[in-house]
Short mmCIF file of C-alpha atoms in Angstrom, two decimals:
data_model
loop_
_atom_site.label_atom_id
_atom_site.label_comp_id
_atom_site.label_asym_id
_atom_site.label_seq_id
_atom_site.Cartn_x
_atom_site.Cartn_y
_atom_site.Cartn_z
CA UNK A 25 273.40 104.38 57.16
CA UNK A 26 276.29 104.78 55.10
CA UNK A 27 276.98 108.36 55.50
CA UNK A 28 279.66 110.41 54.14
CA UNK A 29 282.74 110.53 56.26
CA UNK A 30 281.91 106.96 58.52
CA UNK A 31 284.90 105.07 58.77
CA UNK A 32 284.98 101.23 57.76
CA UNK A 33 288.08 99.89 57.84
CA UNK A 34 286.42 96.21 56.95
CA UNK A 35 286.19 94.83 53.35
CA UNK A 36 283.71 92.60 54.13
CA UNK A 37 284.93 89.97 51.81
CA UNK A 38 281.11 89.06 50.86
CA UNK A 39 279.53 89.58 53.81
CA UNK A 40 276.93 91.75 54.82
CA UNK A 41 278.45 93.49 57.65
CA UNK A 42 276.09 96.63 57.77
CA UNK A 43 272.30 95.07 58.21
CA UNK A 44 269.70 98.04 58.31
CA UNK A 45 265.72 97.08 59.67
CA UNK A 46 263.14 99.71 58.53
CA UNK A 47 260.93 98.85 60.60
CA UNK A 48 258.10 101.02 59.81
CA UNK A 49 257.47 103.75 57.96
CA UNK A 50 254.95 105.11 59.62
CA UNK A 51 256.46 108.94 61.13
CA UNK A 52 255.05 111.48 62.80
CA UNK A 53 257.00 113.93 61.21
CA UNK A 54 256.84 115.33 58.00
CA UNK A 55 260.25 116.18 56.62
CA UNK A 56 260.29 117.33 53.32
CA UNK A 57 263.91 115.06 52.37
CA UNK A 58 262.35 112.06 54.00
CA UNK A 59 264.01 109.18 52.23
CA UNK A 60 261.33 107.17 52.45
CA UNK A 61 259.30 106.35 49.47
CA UNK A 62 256.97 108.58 47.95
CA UNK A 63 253.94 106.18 48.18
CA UNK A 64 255.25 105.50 51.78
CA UNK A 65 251.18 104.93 53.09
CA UNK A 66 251.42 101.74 51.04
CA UNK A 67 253.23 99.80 52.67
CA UNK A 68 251.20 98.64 55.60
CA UNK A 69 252.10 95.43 55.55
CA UNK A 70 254.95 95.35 57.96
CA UNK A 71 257.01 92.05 59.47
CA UNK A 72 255.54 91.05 62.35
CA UNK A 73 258.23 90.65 65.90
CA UNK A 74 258.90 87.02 64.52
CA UNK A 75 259.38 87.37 61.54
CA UNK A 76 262.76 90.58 61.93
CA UNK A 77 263.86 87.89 64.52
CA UNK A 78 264.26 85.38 62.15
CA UNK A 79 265.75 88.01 59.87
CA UNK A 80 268.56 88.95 62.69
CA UNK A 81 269.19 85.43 63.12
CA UNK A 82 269.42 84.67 59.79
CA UNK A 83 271.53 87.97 59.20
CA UNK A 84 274.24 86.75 62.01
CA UNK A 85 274.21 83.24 60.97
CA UNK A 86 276.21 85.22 57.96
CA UNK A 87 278.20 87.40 59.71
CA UNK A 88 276.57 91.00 59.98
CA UNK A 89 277.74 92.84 62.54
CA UNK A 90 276.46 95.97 62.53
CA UNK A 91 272.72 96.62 62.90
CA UNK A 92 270.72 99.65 62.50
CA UNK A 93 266.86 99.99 63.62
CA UNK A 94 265.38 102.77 61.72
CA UNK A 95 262.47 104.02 59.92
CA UNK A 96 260.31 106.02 59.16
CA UNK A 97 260.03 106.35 63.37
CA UNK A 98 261.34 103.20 64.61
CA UNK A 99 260.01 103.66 67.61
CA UNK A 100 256.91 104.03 66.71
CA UNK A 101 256.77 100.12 66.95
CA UNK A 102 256.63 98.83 70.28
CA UNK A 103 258.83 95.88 69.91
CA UNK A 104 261.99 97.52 69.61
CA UNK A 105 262.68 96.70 73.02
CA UNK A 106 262.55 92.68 72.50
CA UNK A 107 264.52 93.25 69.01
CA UNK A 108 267.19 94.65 70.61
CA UNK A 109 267.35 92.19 72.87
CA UNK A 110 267.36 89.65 69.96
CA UNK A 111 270.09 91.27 68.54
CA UNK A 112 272.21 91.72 71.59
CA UNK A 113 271.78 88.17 72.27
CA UNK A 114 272.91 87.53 68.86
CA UNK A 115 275.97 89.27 69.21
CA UNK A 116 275.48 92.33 67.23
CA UNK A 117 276.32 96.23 67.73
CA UNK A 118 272.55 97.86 67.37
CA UNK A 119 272.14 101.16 66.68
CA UNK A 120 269.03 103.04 66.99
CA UNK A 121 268.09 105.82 64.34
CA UNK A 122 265.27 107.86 65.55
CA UNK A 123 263.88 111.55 65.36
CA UNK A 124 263.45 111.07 69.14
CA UNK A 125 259.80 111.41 69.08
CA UNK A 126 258.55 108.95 71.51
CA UNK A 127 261.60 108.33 73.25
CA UNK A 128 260.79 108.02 76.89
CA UNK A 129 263.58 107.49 79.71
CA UNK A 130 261.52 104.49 80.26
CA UNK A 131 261.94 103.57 77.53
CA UNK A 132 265.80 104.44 77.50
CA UNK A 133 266.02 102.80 80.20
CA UNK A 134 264.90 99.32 78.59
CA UNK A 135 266.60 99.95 75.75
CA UNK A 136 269.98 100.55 77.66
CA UNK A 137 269.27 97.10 79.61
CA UNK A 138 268.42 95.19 76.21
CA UNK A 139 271.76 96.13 74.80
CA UNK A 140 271.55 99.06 72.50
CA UNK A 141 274.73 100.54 71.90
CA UNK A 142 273.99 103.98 70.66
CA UNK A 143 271.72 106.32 69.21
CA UNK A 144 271.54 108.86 66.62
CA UNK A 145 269.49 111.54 66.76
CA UNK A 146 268.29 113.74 63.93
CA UNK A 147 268.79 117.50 64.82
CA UNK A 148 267.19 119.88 61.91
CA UNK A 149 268.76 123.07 63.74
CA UNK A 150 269.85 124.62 66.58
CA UNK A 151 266.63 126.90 66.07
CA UNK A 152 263.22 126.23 67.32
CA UNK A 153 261.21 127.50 64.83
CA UNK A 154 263.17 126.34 61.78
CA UNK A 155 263.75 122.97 63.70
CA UNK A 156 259.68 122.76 63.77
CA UNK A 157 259.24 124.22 60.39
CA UNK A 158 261.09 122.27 58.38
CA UNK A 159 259.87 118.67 60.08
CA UNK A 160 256.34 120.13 60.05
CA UNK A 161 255.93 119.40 63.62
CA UNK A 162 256.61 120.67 67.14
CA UNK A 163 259.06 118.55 68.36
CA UNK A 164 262.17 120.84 68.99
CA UNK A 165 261.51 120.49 72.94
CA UNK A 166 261.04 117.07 72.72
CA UNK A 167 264.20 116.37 71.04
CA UNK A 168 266.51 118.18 73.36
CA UNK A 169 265.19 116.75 76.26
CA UNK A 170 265.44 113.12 74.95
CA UNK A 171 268.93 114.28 74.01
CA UNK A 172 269.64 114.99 77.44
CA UNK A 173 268.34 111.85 78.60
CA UNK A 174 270.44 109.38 76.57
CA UNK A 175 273.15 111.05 78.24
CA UNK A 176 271.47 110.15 80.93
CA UNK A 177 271.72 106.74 80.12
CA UNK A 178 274.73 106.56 79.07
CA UNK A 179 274.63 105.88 75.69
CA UNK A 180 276.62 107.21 73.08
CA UNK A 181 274.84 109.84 70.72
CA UNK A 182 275.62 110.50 66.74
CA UNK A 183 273.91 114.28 66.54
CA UNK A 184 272.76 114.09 62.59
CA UNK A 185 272.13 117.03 60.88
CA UNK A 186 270.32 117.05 57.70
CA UNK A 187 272.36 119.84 55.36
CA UNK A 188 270.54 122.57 53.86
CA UNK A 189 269.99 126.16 52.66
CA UNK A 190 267.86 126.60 55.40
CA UNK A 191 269.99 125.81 58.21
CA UNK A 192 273.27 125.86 56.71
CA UNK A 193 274.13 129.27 57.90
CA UNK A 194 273.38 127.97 61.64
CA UNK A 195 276.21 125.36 61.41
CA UNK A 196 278.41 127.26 64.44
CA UNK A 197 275.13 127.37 66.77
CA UNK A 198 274.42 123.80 66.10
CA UNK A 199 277.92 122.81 66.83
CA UNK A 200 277.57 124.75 70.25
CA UNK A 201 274.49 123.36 71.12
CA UNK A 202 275.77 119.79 70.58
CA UNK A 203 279.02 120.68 72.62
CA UNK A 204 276.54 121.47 75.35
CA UNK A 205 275.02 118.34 75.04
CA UNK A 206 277.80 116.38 75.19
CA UNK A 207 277.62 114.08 71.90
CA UNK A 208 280.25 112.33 71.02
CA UNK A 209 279.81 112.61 67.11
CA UNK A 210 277.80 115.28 65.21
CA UNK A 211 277.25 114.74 61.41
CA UNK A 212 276.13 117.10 58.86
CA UNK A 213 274.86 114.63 56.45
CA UNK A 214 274.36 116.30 53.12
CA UNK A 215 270.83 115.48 52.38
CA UNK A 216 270.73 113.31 49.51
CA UNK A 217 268.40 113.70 46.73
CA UNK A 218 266.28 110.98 45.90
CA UNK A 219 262.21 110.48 46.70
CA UNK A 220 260.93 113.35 49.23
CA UNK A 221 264.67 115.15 48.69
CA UNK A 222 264.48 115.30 45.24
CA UNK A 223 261.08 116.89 44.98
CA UNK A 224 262.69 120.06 46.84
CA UNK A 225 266.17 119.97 45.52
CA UNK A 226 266.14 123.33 44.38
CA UNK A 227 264.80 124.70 47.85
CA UNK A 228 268.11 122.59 49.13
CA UNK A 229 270.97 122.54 47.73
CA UNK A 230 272.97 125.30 49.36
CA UNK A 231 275.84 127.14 47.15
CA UNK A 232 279.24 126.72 47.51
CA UNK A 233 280.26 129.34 49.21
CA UNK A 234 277.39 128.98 51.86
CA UNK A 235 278.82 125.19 52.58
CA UNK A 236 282.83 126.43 52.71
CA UNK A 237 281.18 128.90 55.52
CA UNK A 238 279.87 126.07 57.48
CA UNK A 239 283.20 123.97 56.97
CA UNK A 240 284.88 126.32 58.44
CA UNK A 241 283.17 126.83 61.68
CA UNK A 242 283.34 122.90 61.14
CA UNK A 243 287.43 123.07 61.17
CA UNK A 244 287.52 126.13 63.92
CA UNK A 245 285.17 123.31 66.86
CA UNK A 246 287.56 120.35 65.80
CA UNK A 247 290.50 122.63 66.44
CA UNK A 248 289.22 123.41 69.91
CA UNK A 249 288.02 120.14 70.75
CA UNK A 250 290.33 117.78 69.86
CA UNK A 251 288.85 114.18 70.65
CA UNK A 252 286.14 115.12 72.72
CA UNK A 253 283.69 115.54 69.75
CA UNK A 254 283.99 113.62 66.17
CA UNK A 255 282.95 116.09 63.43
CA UNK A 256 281.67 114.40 60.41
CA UNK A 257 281.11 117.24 57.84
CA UNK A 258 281.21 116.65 53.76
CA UNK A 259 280.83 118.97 50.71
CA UNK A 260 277.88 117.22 48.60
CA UNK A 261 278.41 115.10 45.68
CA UNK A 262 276.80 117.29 43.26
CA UNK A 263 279.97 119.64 43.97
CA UNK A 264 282.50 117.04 43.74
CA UNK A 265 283.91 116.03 40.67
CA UNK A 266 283.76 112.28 41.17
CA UNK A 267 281.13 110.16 42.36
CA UNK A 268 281.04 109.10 45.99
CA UNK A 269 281.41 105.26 46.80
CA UNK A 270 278.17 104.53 47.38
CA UNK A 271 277.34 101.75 49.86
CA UNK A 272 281.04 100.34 49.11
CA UNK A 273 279.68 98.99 45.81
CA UNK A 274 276.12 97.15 45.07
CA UNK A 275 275.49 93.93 47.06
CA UNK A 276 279.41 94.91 48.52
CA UNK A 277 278.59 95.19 52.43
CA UNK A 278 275.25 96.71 52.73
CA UNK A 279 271.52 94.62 53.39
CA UNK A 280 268.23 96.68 54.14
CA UNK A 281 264.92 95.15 54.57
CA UNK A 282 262.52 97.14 54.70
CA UNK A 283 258.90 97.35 56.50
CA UNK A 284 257.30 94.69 54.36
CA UNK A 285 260.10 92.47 53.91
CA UNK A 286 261.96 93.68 50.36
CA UNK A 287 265.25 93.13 51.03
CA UNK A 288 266.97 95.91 49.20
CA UNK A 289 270.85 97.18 48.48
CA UNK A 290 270.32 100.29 50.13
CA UNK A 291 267.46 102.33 51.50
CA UNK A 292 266.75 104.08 48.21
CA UNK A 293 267.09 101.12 45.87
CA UNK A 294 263.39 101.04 45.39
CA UNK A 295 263.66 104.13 43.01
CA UNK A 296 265.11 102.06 40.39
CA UNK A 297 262.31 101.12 38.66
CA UNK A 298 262.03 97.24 36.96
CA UNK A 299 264.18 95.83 39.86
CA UNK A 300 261.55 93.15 41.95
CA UNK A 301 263.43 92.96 45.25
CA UNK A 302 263.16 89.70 46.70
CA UNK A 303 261.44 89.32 50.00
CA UNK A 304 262.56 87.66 53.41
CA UNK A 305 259.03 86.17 53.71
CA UNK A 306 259.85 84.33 50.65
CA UNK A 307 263.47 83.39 50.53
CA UNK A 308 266.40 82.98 52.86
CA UNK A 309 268.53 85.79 53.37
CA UNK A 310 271.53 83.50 52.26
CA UNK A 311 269.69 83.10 48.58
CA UNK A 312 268.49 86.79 48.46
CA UNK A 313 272.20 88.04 49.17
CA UNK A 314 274.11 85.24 47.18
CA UNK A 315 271.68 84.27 44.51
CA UNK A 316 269.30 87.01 44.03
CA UNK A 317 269.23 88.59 40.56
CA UNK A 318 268.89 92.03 42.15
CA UNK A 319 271.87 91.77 44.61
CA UNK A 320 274.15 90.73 41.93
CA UNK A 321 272.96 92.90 39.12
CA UNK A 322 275.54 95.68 39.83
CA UNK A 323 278.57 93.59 41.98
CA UNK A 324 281.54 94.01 40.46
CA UNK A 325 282.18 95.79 37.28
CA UNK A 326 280.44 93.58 34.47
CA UNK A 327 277.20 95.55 34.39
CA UNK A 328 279.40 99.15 33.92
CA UNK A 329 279.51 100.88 30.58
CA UNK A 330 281.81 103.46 29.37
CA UNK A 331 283.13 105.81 30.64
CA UNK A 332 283.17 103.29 33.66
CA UNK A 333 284.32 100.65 32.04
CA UNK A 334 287.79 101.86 31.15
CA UNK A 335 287.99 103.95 34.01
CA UNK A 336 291.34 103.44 36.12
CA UNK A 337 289.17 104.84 39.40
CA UNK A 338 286.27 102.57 39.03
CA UNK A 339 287.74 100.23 42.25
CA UNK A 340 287.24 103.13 44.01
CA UNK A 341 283.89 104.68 43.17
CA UNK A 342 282.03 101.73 41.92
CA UNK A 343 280.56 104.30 39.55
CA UNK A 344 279.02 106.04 41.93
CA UNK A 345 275.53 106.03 43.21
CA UNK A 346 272.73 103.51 41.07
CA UNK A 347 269.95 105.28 41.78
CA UNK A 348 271.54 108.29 41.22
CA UNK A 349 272.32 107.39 37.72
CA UNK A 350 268.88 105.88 37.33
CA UNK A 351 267.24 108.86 38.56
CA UNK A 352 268.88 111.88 36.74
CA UNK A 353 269.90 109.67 33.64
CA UNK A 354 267.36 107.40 33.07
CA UNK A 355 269.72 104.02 33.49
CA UNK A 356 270.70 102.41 36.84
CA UNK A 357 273.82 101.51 34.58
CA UNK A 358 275.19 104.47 33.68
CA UNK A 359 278.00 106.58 35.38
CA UNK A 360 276.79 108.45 38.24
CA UNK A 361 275.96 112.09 36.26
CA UNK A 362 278.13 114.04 39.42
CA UNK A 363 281.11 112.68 37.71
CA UNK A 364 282.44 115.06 35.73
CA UNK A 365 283.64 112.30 33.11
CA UNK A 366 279.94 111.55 32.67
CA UNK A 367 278.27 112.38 29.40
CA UNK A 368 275.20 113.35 31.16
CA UNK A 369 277.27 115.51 33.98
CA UNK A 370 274.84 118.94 32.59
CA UNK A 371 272.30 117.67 34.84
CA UNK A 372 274.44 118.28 37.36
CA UNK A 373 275.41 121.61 36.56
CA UNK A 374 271.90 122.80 35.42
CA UNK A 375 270.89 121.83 38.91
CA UNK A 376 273.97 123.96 40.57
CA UNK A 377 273.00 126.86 38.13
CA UNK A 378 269.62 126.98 39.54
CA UNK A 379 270.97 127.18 42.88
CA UNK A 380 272.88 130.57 42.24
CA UNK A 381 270.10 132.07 39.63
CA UNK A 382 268.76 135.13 41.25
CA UNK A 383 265.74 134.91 39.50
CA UNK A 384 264.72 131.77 40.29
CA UNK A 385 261.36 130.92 41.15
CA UNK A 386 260.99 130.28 44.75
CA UNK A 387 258.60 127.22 45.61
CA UNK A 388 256.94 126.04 48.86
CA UNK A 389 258.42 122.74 50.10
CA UNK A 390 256.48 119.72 49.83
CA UNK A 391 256.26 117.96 53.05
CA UNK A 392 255.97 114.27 53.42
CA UNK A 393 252.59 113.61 54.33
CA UNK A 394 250.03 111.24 52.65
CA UNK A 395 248.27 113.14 49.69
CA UNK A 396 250.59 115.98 49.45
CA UNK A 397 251.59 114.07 46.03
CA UNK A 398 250.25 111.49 43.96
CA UNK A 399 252.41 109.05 42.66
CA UNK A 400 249.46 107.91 39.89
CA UNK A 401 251.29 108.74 37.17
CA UNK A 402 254.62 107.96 37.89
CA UNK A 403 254.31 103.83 37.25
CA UNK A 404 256.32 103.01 39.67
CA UNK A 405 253.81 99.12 40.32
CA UNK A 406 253.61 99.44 43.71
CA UNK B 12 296.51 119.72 87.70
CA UNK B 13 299.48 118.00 85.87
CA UNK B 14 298.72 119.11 82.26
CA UNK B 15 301.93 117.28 81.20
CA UNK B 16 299.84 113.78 81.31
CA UNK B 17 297.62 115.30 78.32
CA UNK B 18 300.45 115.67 75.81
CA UNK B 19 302.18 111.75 75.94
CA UNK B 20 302.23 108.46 76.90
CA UNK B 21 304.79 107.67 79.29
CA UNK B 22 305.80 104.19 81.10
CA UNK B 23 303.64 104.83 84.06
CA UNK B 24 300.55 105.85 81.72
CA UNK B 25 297.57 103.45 82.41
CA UNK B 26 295.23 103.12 79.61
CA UNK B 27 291.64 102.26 79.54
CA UNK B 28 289.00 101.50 76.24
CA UNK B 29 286.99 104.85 75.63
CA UNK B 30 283.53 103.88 76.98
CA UNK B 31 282.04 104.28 73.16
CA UNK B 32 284.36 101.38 72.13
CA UNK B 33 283.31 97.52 72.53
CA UNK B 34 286.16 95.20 71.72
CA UNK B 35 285.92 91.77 70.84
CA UNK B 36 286.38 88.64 69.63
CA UNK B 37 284.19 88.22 66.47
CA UNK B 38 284.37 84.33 65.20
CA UNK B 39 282.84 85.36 61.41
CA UNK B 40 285.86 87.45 60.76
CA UNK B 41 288.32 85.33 62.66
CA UNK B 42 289.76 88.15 64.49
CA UNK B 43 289.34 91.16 67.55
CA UNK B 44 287.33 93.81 66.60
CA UNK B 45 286.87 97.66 68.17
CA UNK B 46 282.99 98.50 67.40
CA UNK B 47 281.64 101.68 67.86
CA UNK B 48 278.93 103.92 66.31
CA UNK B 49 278.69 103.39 62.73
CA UNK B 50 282.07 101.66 62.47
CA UNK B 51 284.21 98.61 63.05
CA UNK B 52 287.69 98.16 63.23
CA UNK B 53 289.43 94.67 62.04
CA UNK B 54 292.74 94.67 64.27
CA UNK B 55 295.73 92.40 63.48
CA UNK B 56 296.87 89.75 66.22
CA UNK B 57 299.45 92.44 67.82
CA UNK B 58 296.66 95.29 68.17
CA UNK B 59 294.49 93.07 69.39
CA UNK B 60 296.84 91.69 71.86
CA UNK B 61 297.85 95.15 73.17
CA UNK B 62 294.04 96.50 73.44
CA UNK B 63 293.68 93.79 75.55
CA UNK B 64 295.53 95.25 78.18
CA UNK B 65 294.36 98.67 78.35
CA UNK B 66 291.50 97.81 81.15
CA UNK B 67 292.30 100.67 83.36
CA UNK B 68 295.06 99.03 85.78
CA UNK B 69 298.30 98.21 83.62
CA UNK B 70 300.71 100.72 82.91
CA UNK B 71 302.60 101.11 79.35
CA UNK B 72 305.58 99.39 81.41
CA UNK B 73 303.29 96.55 82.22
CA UNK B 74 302.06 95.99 78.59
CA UNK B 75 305.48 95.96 77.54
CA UNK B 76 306.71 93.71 80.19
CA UNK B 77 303.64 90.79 79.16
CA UNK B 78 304.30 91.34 75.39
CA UNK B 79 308.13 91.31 75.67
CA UNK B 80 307.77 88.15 76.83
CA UNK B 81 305.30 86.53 74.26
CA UNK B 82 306.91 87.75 71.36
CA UNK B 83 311.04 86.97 73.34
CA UNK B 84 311.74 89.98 71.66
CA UNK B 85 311.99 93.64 72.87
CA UNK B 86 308.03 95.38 71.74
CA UNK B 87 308.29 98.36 73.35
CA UNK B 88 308.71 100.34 70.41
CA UNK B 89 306.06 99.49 68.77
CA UNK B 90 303.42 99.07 71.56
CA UNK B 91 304.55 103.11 72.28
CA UNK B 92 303.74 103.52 68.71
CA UNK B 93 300.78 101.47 68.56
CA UNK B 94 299.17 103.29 72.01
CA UNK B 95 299.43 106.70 70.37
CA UNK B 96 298.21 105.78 67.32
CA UNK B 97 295.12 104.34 69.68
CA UNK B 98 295.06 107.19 71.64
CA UNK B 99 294.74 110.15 68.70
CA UNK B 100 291.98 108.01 66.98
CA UNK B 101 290.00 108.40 70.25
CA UNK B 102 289.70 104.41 70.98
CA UNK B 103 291.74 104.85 74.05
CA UNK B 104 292.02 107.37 76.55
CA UNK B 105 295.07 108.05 79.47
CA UNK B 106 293.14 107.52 82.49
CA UNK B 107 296.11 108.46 84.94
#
């Protein structure tokens, strides 16, 4: 949930503000930047209805505030309806994060009355095809119309766009089409490469030049519009030259838990391998956040090495992403490679060569599905 | 039909929350917060106690006129200030 570009004008001071349910993550689509983990079918064992009830009371109790339902397809779980009315009881802003599949004005309509505050809605393109090619199913259809009916309802609607070579050149139709539909806030959230994303990286990553195209249809809409639509639109970290402040820091103001309880530091923290998340079926989410050794193994700036450690921007960056640094270095501790002060920064630029090398070997994506990969080898104890 | 209402707040400008916004008290933080998609807004006592008033029926006079007299001094200038700063970050919007 912590995209690019959201505004937080909270510190936090400790708390977990931003609380994020995975609810399931069972989908039924197939995008190939899912960030979901690669041995996703595993995890079966999801918290039952008490059970994230407990976890939202026990999340309040300590002052969260903002709550996001999400997935795989949240709604694929037919509780969301009573959660929501948990949460709204509790006294929380919920947010719903859904590819819209499933979504019935019935639904909606329950939703609406529970208390949900908004939705976002993924939006692969403004394209039908491409929209159904690149999730691997045919849900274009189904997706505008549920966009049109939470208008309907009356919610407010987040568009988010998933950034990449393949639609990147449809920015200004996409733009349009949200104008149509009447969303308050579009975001082109650069896909970010870890698990699914990071096996098709170099299908991805657009160039430079193709994302400065975008960013200026971006600029040309918020010049028209004014207030009536919030653009969030920024260039990837892998073309910046420092790191971006991930979550706000380690263990700063971010809690996931996901479908079988981990409690994790964000949604991709699972990629760092050796960490054993603690689980809200064992502990209390007071111990896991205060006490836990994996929420405190990267707060503050102990943990950093150089060129971190001297850094006079590390209050700002944290060092950049974790998993980042664990998964293109080989150490959760390290800078974040996409700074350029990092010693291992050529990863970065090996990656952005590839991009523009017009011989490069083209490759079919690899779609999210179970079996498409096998994660045998990889030793990742799950 | 009066395009001139667009461009400022004047004295007779009544305010409202923009429906995305939810303001409240939040006891954790100790303070009035603006929530919205994705984002929350801490607001200092004086924010607070002018976002209060823009429910759709008091004008900028009005606001003035309650605030004047619970600070005894003269707010105006910064409640003007305070109401466009609202206004261009989209949590409030001129409803006549």
């Amino acid at each position: 949930m912590p995209k690019d570009g959201s505004e937080l004008s909270l510190d936090g001071s400790g708390i977990p503000m931003w609380l994020t349910l995975e609810l399931t993550y069972r989908c039924p689509l197939h995008c190939p930047w899912c960030s979901n983990p690669l041995d996703f079918e595993k995890f079966r064992n999801e918290l039952t209805t008490a059970e994230w009830k407990r976890v939202l009371q026990e999340g309040r109790k300590m002052g969260s505030l903002q709550l996001g339902f999400t997935g795989g397809e949240p709604m694929l779980r037919d509780d969301v309806e009573e959660l929501v009315a948990e949460a709204e009881s509790l006294g929380y802003y919920s947010n719903l994060i859904t590819s819209g599949v499933g979504l019935t004005p019935d639904r909606l309509k329950t939703l609406k009355k529970n208390g949900l505050k908004q939705i976002q809605l993924s939006l692969q393109s403004s394209d039908r095809d491409i929209t159904n090619a690149l999730v691997g199913a045919n849900v274009f259809d189904e997706k505008l119309a549920v966009a049109r009916d939470i208008k309907a309802q009356g919610f407010p609607m987040v568009l988010n766009v998933p950034v990449c070579k393949q639609n990147v050149a449809l920015t200004r139709d996409i733009l349009e089409l949200a104008e149509e539909l009447q969303v308050e806030y579009i975001e082109f959230a650069n896909i970010q490469y870890y698990n699914w994303a990071l096996l098709n990286r170099a299908e991805f990553l657009p160039t430079r030049e193709e994302l400065e195209e975008a960013e200026e249809a971006v600029i040309e809409t918020r010049q028209r519009l004014g207030n009536k639509m919030a653009i969030y639109f920024v260039i990837p970290d892998y073309y910046d030259s420092r790191p971006k402040a991930c979550m706000n820091g380690w263990g700063a103001i971010h809690l996931t838990i996901g479908p079988d309880g981990a409690a994790l530091p964000c949604q991709e923290s699972r990629v760092i391998k050796g960490l054993e998340f603690p689980n809200v079926r064992e502990h209390s989410l007071d111990w896991i956040w205060n006490q836990s050794p994996v929420f405190n193994a990267f707060r503050g700036d102990e943990w950093m090495k150089e060129p971190c450690r001297s850094c006079d921007e590390k209050e700002k960056d944290h060092g950049g992403c974790r998993c980042q640094a664990f998964l293109l270095t080989g150490d959760a501790a390290n800078t974040d490679p996409v700074c350029s002060k990092s010693p291992m920064h050529g990863v970065i630029e090996a990656c952005i060569n590839e991009t523009y090398d017009r011989h490069r070997v083209q490759r079919p994506l690899v779609f999210r599905r179970k079996g498409a990969i096998t994660t045998e080898f990889l030793g990742t104890g799950e | 039909m009066n395009d001139e209402i667009k461009t400022g707040i004047n004295e007779d400008s009544i305010m409202e929350l923009s429906p995305m916004y939810l303001f409240r008290w939040e006891e954790p933080q100790q303070a009035h917060v603006l929530l919205y998609p994705e984002g929350v807004v801490k607001l200092n006592e004086t924010g607070a106690a002018i976002l209060k008033y823009c429910n759709g029926s008091n004008t900028a006079a009005d606001i003035i006129r309650e605030l004047s007299e619970i600070y005894t001094t003269d707010v105006s200038e910064s409640v003007y200030r305070f109401l466009e700063v609202s206004h261009a970050k989209g949590w409030i919007r001129i409803k006549s």
